[in-house]
Amino acid sequence: MGRSAAFFDLDKTVIAKSSALAFGRPFYRDGLITRRDVVKSAYAQLMFRLGGTDEQTMARTRDYLATLCKGWPVEQVRQIVAETLHELINPYVYAEAAALIEEHQAAGRDVVLVSASGEEMVRPIGELLGVTDVIATRMGVVEGRYSGEVEFYAAGPSKVDAVGELAGERDYDLADSYAYSDSYSDRPLLECVGHPSVVNPDRALRKLAAENSWPVLEFRHPIPLGRRLRERPAVPVAAAALGVGVGVAIGIAWYGRHRRTRAAAPTA
């Protein structure tokens, strides 16, 4: 018998939004993306969410991600994430997810964040949560800029490949390990462990959970880290149990609408 681990999807499972979308506003502000990217990104994200584990859909999404990021300075991306992390991510961490992560850590399990978002985003979010192990999308880099190639796309079956590789290195017993996700596209991840749970599931995943008698968790309380520390214990995970990255379009659209609203408001 090996050790056990807990694998958490990130977007809408640990945080109440898309990690990639969360940084849309500062990426737009600093000139990394344009208004023309809004429609393209919206389509890419919609296809990813609807397509699930369809290989062709994931390939198109991966290729679009590579094209979008090509030429971006890696250090600029890291700086944007570092400067805006506490503003854009910290307030949206589910208290229930934070408590569950702490429970697994207290039980001696390694916790691993597994996300299709870029490693430059996922690793700092992990550090915010006290999680050092991440599996995330890795982009090729040439002379400090993204090359337009994707070295590893952490989506669908590829997540399972990376989980299996890590399990081999760490001697994890996957039959005694846990996984959490909100999306049907993570079916392979959930099926590769002995203790899968679905969090705020989409319709297809809720149906799959019912067919397999998997626990369904509803996380509803995003709370900033400072408040979680002051108000321990956090919302009990047991009370939440009932039987949750690619693109930047929504963030940009919100930002543009917000700017237009402010510009149109009458001045005193």
mmCIF file of C-alpha atoms in Angstrom:
data_model
loop_
_atom_site.group_PDB
_atom_site.id
_atom_site.type_symbol
_atom_site.label_atom_id
_atom_site.label_comp_id
_atom_site.label_asym_id
_atom_site.label_seq_id
_atom_site.Cartn_x
_atom_site.Cartn_y
_atom_site.Cartn_z
ATOM 1 C CA MET A 1 0.000 0.000 0.000
ATOM 2 C CA GLY A 2 1.376 3.399 -1.005
ATOM 3 C CA ARG A 3 0.559 6.850 0.249
ATOM 4 C CA SER A 4 -2.656 8.610 -0.706
ATOM 5 C CA ALA A 5 -3.120 12.028 -2.266
ATOM 6 C CA ALA A 6 -5.930 14.456 -3.050
ATOM 7 C CA PHE A 7 -6.203 15.974 -6.541
ATOM 8 C CA PHE A 8 -8.224 19.171 -6.937
ATOM 9 C CA ASP A 9 -9.362 20.782 -10.169
ATOM 10 C CA LEU A 10 -9.012 24.543 -9.723
ATOM 11 C CA ASP A 11 -11.625 26.590 -11.569
ATOM 12 C CA LYS A 12 -15.093 26.513 -9.958
ATOM 13 C CA THR A 13 -13.899 23.745 -7.669
ATOM 14 C CA VAL A 14 -11.414 25.557 -5.442
ATOM 15 C CA ILE A 15 -12.088 29.093 -6.672
ATOM 16 C CA ALA A 16 -15.447 30.508 -7.711
ATOM 17 C CA LYS A 17 -14.288 31.632 -11.161
ATOM 18 C CA SER A 18 -11.976 30.755 -14.021
ATOM 19 C CA SER A 19 -8.362 31.455 -13.097
ATOM 20 C CA ALA A 20 -7.545 32.396 -16.705
ATOM 21 C CA LEU A 21 -10.541 34.716 -16.985
ATOM 22 C CA ALA A 22 -9.702 36.324 -13.649
ATOM 23 C CA PHE A 23 -6.541 37.828 -15.106
ATOM 24 C CA GLY A 24 -8.266 39.050 -18.272
ATOM 25 C CA ARG A 25 -8.530 42.656 -17.105
ATOM 26 C CA PRO A 26 -4.848 43.169 -16.245
ATOM 27 C CA PHE A 27 -3.786 41.284 -19.392
ATOM 28 C CA TYR A 28 -5.969 43.655 -21.427
ATOM 29 C CA ARG A 29 -4.750 46.685 -19.486
ATOM 30 C CA ASP A 30 -1.097 45.798 -20.118
ATOM 31 C CA GLY A 31 -1.627 45.187 -23.818
ATOM 32 C CA LEU A 32 -1.225 41.413 -23.931
ATOM 33 C CA ILE A 33 -4.663 40.934 -25.475
ATOM 34 C CA THR A 34 -6.866 43.104 -27.679
ATOM 35 C CA ARG A 35 -10.589 43.602 -28.100
ATOM 36 C CA ARG A 36 -10.432 41.367 -31.166
ATOM 37 C CA ASP A 37 -9.432 38.518 -28.863
ATOM 38 C CA VAL A 38 -12.747 38.801 -26.993
ATOM 39 C CA VAL A 39 -14.877 36.946 -29.541
ATOM 40 C CA LYS A 40 -12.184 34.365 -30.282
ATOM 41 C CA SER A 41 -11.611 33.653 -26.597
ATOM 42 C CA ALA A 42 -15.333 33.419 -25.901
ATOM 43 C CA TYR A 43 -15.698 30.830 -28.651
ATOM 44 C CA ALA A 44 -12.673 28.852 -27.474
ATOM 45 C CA GLN A 45 -13.927 28.692 -23.901
ATOM 46 C CA LEU A 46 -17.463 27.772 -24.975
ATOM 47 C CA MET A 47 -16.171 24.931 -27.144
ATOM 48 C CA PHE A 48 -13.979 23.658 -24.326
ATOM 49 C CA ARG A 49 -16.866 23.659 -21.835
ATOM 50 C CA LEU A 50 -19.295 22.021 -24.288
ATOM 51 C CA GLY A 51 -16.840 19.655 -25.913
ATOM 52 C CA GLY A 52 -15.605 18.015 -22.733
ATOM 53 C CA THR A 53 -13.053 15.323 -23.479
ATOM 54 C CA ASP A 54 -13.539 15.359 -27.257
ATOM 55 C CA GLU A 55 -9.982 15.188 -28.624
ATOM 56 C CA GLN A 56 -10.630 17.459 -31.586
ATOM 57 C CA THR A 57 -12.187 20.156 -29.412
ATOM 58 C CA MET A 58 -9.349 20.008 -26.914
ATOM 59 C CA ALA A 59 -6.804 20.192 -29.726
ATOM 60 C CA ARG A 60 -8.451 23.313 -31.163
ATOM 61 C CA THR A 61 -8.565 24.925 -27.731
ATOM 62 C CA ARG A 62 -4.915 24.047 -27.093
ATOM 63 C CA ASP A 63 -3.840 25.468 -30.447
ATOM 64 C CA TYR A 64 -5.796 28.661 -29.901
ATOM 65 C CA LEU A 65 -4.210 29.080 -26.473
ATOM 66 C CA ALA A 66 -0.746 28.728 -28.004
ATOM 67 C CA THR A 67 -1.516 31.285 -30.716
ATOM 68 C CA LEU A 68 -2.994 33.767 -28.249
ATOM 69 C CA CYS A 69 0.034 33.672 -25.951
ATOM 70 C CA LYS A 70 2.736 33.614 -28.624
ATOM 71 C CA GLY A 71 5.256 36.382 -28.048
ATOM 72 C CA TRP A 72 4.086 37.305 -24.546
ATOM 73 C CA PRO A 73 7.026 38.035 -22.208
ATOM 74 C CA VAL A 74 6.953 35.326 -19.540
ATOM 75 C CA GLU A 75 8.230 37.652 -16.831
ATOM 76 C CA GLN A 76 5.472 40.174 -17.585
ATOM 77 C CA VAL A 77 2.824 37.480 -17.134
ATOM 78 C CA ARG A 78 4.360 36.382 -13.843
ATOM 79 C CA GLN A 79 4.506 39.975 -12.631
ATOM 80 C CA ILE A 80 0.851 40.611 -13.515
ATOM 81 C CA VAL A 81 -0.214 37.469 -11.654
ATOM 82 C CA ALA A 82 1.889 38.348 -8.601
ATOM 83 C CA GLU A 83 0.571 41.921 -8.461
ATOM 84 C CA THR A 84 -3.103 41.027 -8.847
ATOM 85 C CA LEU A 85 -3.337 37.615 -7.146
ATOM 86 C CA HIS A 86 -4.711 38.846 -3.835
ATOM 87 C CA GLU A 87 -7.209 41.157 -5.538
ATOM 88 C CA LEU A 88 -8.482 38.808 -8.245
ATOM 89 C CA ILE A 89 -8.169 35.321 -6.714
ATOM 90 C CA ASN A 90 -8.018 35.513 -2.912
ATOM 91 C CA PRO A 91 -11.618 36.773 -2.429
ATOM 92 C CA TYR A 92 -12.968 33.918 -4.562
ATOM 93 C CA VAL A 93 -11.462 30.898 -2.797
ATOM 94 C CA TYR A 94 -14.273 28.678 -1.526
ATOM 95 C CA ALA A 95 -14.136 28.363 2.255
ATOM 96 C CA GLU A 96 -15.364 24.792 1.887
ATOM 97 C CA ALA A 97 -12.519 23.953 -0.512
ATOM 98 C CA ALA A 98 -9.912 25.564 1.755
ATOM 99 C CA ALA A 99 -11.235 23.566 4.727
ATOM 100 C CA LEU A 100 -11.207 20.349 2.695
ATOM 101 C CA ILE A 101 -7.620 20.957 1.570
ATOM 102 C CA GLU A 102 -6.605 21.480 5.192
ATOM 103 C CA GLU A 103 -8.390 18.268 6.209
ATOM 104 C CA HIS A 104 -6.465 16.247 3.636
ATOM 105 C CA GLN A 105 -3.184 17.839 4.673
ATOM 106 C CA ALA A 106 -3.926 17.162 8.343
ATOM 107 C CA ALA A 107 -4.534 13.514 7.416
ATOM 108 C CA GLY A 108 -1.037 13.366 5.921
ATOM 109 C CA ARG A 109 -2.080 13.418 2.258
ATOM 110 C CA ASP A 110 -0.323 15.449 -0.409
ATOM 111 C CA VAL A 111 -2.663 17.912 -2.123
ATOM 112 C CA VAL A 112 -2.186 18.570 -5.840
ATOM 113 C CA LEU A 113 -3.897 21.266 -7.929
ATOM 114 C CA VAL A 114 -4.671 19.987 -11.446
ATOM 115 C CA SER A 115 -5.690 22.688 -13.923
ATOM 116 C CA ALA A 116 -5.749 23.431 -17.656
ATOM 117 C CA SER A 117 -4.678 26.995 -16.856
ATOM 118 C CA GLY A 118 -1.040 27.966 -17.266
ATOM 119 C CA GLU A 119 1.506 27.008 -14.640
ATOM 120 C CA GLU A 120 2.419 30.684 -14.213
ATOM 121 C CA MET A 121 -1.101 31.229 -12.849
ATOM 122 C CA VAL A 122 -1.717 27.940 -11.062
ATOM 123 C CA ARG A 123 1.477 27.743 -9.003
ATOM 124 C CA PRO A 124 1.019 31.149 -7.276
ATOM 125 C CA ILE A 125 -2.606 30.257 -6.538
ATOM 126 C CA GLY A 126 -1.373 27.016 -4.997
ATOM 127 C CA GLU A 127 1.070 28.941 -2.817
ATOM 128 C CA LEU A 128 -1.813 31.138 -1.678
ATOM 129 C CA LEU A 129 -3.592 27.957 -0.537
ATOM 130 C CA GLY A 130 -0.556 26.338 1.034
ATOM 131 C CA VAL A 131 -0.303 23.813 -1.832
ATOM 132 C CA THR A 132 3.116 23.264 -3.406
ATOM 133 C CA ASP A 133 2.287 20.566 -5.976
ATOM 134 C CA VAL A 134 0.553 21.533 -9.220
ATOM 135 C CA ILE A 135 -0.166 19.935 -12.570
ATOM 136 C CA ALA A 136 -0.862 22.678 -15.116
ATOM 137 C CA THR A 137 -0.452 23.606 -18.758
ATOM 138 C CA ARG A 138 3.146 24.395 -19.713
ATOM 139 C CA MET A 139 3.931 26.654 -22.643
ATOM 140 C CA GLY A 140 7.142 26.568 -24.656
ATOM 141 C CA VAL A 141 9.497 29.477 -23.995
ATOM 142 C CA VAL A 142 12.208 30.885 -26.254
ATOM 143 C CA GLU A 143 14.374 33.794 -25.118
ATOM 144 C CA GLY A 144 11.946 34.746 -22.368
ATOM 145 C CA ARG A 145 8.815 34.755 -24.530
ATOM 146 C CA TYR A 146 6.143 32.150 -25.197
ATOM 147 C CA SER A 147 7.043 30.366 -28.421
ATOM 148 C CA GLY A 148 3.550 29.448 -29.569
ATOM 149 C CA GLU A 149 4.073 25.791 -28.695
ATOM 150 C CA VAL A 150 2.350 23.925 -25.880
ATOM 151 C CA GLU A 151 4.718 21.547 -24.106
ATOM 152 C CA PHE A 152 1.959 19.978 -22.002
ATOM 153 C CA TYR A 153 -1.778 20.641 -22.093
ATOM 154 C CA ALA A 154 -3.307 19.665 -18.755
ATOM 155 C CA ALA A 155 -6.797 18.703 -19.911
ATOM 156 C CA GLY A 156 -8.840 15.520 -20.219
ATOM 157 C CA PRO A 157 -6.813 12.295 -20.387
ATOM 158 C CA SER A 158 -3.554 14.287 -20.216
ATOM 159 C CA LYS A 159 -4.370 15.141 -16.608
ATOM 160 C CA VAL A 160 -4.556 11.426 -15.840
ATOM 161 C CA ASP A 161 -1.213 10.796 -17.539
ATOM 162 C CA ALA A 162 0.406 13.449 -15.342
ATOM 163 C CA VAL A 163 -1.342 12.143 -12.218
ATOM 164 C CA GLY A 164 -0.135 8.626 -12.995
ATOM 165 C CA GLU A 165 3.418 9.840 -13.533
ATOM 166 C CA LEU A 166 3.388 11.738 -10.247
ATOM 167 C CA ALA A 167 1.862 8.742 -8.461
ATOM 168 C CA GLY A 168 4.709 6.591 -9.711
ATOM 169 C CA GLU A 169 7.305 9.079 -8.490
ATOM 170 C CA ARG A 170 5.668 9.544 -5.083
ATOM 171 C CA ASP A 171 4.375 5.997 -4.578
ATOM 172 C CA TYR A 172 0.755 7.169 -4.330
ATOM 173 C CA ASP A 173 -1.927 4.505 -4.121
ATOM 174 C CA LEU A 174 -4.526 5.948 -6.506
ATOM 175 C CA ALA A 175 -7.133 3.462 -5.279
ATOM 176 C CA ASP A 176 -6.854 5.145 -1.888
ATOM 177 C CA SER A 177 -6.613 8.690 -3.297
ATOM 178 C CA TYR A 178 -9.197 11.446 -3.816
ATOM 179 C CA ALA A 179 -10.185 13.729 -6.697
ATOM 180 C CA TYR A 180 -12.533 16.708 -6.959
ATOM 181 C CA SER A 181 -13.881 18.515 -10.043
ATOM 182 C CA ASP A 182 -16.872 20.484 -11.336
ATOM 183 C CA SER A 183 -16.643 19.501 -14.996
ATOM 184 C CA TYR A 184 -17.534 16.426 -17.031
ATOM 185 C CA SER A 185 -14.306 16.982 -18.958
ATOM 186 C CA ASP A 186 -12.530 15.715 -15.827
ATOM 187 C CA ARG A 187 -14.252 12.345 -15.930
ATOM 188 C CA PRO A 188 -10.903 10.583 -16.589
ATOM 189 C CA LEU A 189 -9.384 12.254 -13.511
ATOM 190 C CA LEU A 190 -12.299 11.282 -11.303
ATOM 191 C CA GLU A 191 -12.327 7.704 -12.559
ATOM 192 C CA CYS A 192 -8.622 7.160 -11.922
ATOM 193 C CA VAL A 193 -8.929 7.408 -8.117
ATOM 194 C CA GLY A 194 -10.778 5.368 -5.543
ATOM 195 C CA HIS A 195 -12.544 8.327 -3.926
ATOM 196 C CA PRO A 196 -13.949 10.765 -6.530
ATOM 197 C CA SER A 197 -16.266 13.624 -5.565
ATOM 198 C CA VAL A 198 -17.974 16.181 -7.772
ATOM 199 C CA VAL A 199 -18.190 19.837 -6.760
ATOM 200 C CA ASN A 200 -20.877 22.201 -8.087
ATOM 201 C CA PRO A 201 -21.191 19.799 -11.045
ATOM 202 C CA ASP A 202 -22.397 20.640 -14.516
ATOM 203 C CA ARG A 203 -25.427 18.685 -15.720
ATOM 204 C CA ALA A 204 -23.487 15.891 -17.409
ATOM 205 C CA LEU A 205 -21.212 15.406 -14.416
ATOM 206 C CA ARG A 206 -24.138 15.403 -11.982
ATOM 207 C CA LYS A 207 -25.726 12.616 -14.011
ATOM 208 C CA LEU A 208 -22.448 10.669 -14.051
ATOM 209 C CA ALA A 209 -22.116 11.100 -10.279
ATOM 210 C CA ALA A 210 -25.625 9.744 -9.743
ATOM 211 C CA GLU A 211 -24.883 6.730 -11.952
ATOM 212 C CA ASN A 212 -21.732 5.949 -9.960
ATOM 213 C CA SER A 213 -22.979 6.970 -6.496
ATOM 214 C CA TRP A 214 -20.222 9.583 -6.192
ATOM 215 C CA PRO A 215 -20.562 12.225 -3.468
ATOM 216 C CA VAL A 216 -21.855 15.610 -4.681
ATOM 217 C CA LEU A 217 -20.532 18.687 -2.866
ATOM 218 C CA GLU A 218 -21.965 22.182 -3.149
ATOM 219 C CA PHE A 219 -19.454 24.945 -2.373
ATOM 220 C CA ARG A 220 -21.155 28.322 -1.926
ATOM 221 C CA HIS A 221 -18.955 30.511 0.294
ATOM 222 C CA PRO A 222 -15.989 32.249 -1.339
ATOM 223 C CA ILE A 223 -14.179 34.005 1.515
ATOM 224 C CA PRO A 224 -10.853 35.933 1.479
ATOM 225 C CA LEU A 225 -7.920 34.331 3.281
ATOM 226 C CA GLY A 226 -7.807 37.003 5.990
ATOM 227 C CA ARG A 227 -11.413 36.341 6.975
ATOM 228 C CA ARG A 228 -10.890 32.582 6.935
ATOM 229 C CA LEU A 229 -8.033 32.953 9.382
ATOM 230 C CA ARG A 230 -10.063 35.239 11.673
ATOM 231 C CA GLU A 231 -13.221 33.163 11.533
ATOM 232 C CA ARG A 232 -11.915 29.616 11.978
ATOM 233 C CA PRO A 233 -13.319 27.058 11.714
ATOM 234 C CA ALA A 234 -14.355 27.616 8.129
ATOM 235 C CA VAL A 235 -17.719 26.460 6.766
ATOM 236 C CA PRO A 236 -17.808 22.703 7.510
ATOM 237 C CA VAL A 237 -17.379 20.542 4.440
ATOM 238 C CA ALA A 238 -19.847 17.976 5.798
ATOM 239 C CA ALA A 239 -22.554 20.619 5.865
ATOM 240 C CA ALA A 240 -21.988 21.291 2.170
ATOM 241 C CA ALA A 241 -22.349 17.670 1.026
ATOM 242 C CA LEU A 242 -25.616 16.877 -0.731
ATOM 243 C CA GLY A 243 -25.580 13.070 -1.931
ATOM 244 C CA VAL A 244 -17.427 23.188 -9.785
ATOM 245 C CA GLY A 245 -9.017 27.351 -18.384
ATOM 246 C CA VAL A 246 -8.781 28.471 -21.093
ATOM 247 C CA GLY A 247 -9.639 31.942 -22.379
ATOM 248 C CA VAL A 248 -10.008 35.472 -21.074
ATOM 249 C CA ALA A 249 -13.122 36.711 -22.845
ATOM 250 C CA ILE A 250 -15.587 37.066 -19.970
ATOM 251 C CA GLY A 251 -13.107 39.055 -17.911
ATOM 252 C CA ILE A 252 -12.405 41.386 -20.819
ATOM 253 C CA ALA A 253 -16.075 41.796 -21.655
ATOM 254 C CA TRP A 254 -16.863 42.674 -18.052
ATOM 255 C CA TYR A 255 -14.003 45.157 -17.981
ATOM 256 C CA GLY A 256 -15.114 46.820 -21.211
ATOM 257 C CA ARG A 257 -18.732 47.048 -20.052
ATOM 258 C CA HIS A 258 -17.606 48.447 -16.698
ATOM 259 C CA ARG A 259 -15.498 51.111 -18.432
ATOM 260 C CA ARG A 260 -18.359 52.065 -20.756
ATOM 261 C CA THR A 261 -20.779 52.311 -17.831
ATOM 262 C CA ARG A 262 -18.439 54.607 -15.929
ATOM 263 C CA ALA A 263 -17.798 56.751 -19.012
ATOM 264 C CA ALA A 264 -21.542 57.128 -19.640
ATOM 265 C CA ALA A 265 -22.394 58.028 -16.042
ATOM 266 C CA PRO A 266 -23.294 61.730 -15.572
ATOM 267 C CA THR A 267 -20.741 63.744 -13.648
ATOM 268 C CA ALA A 268 -21.733 65.872 -10.674
#
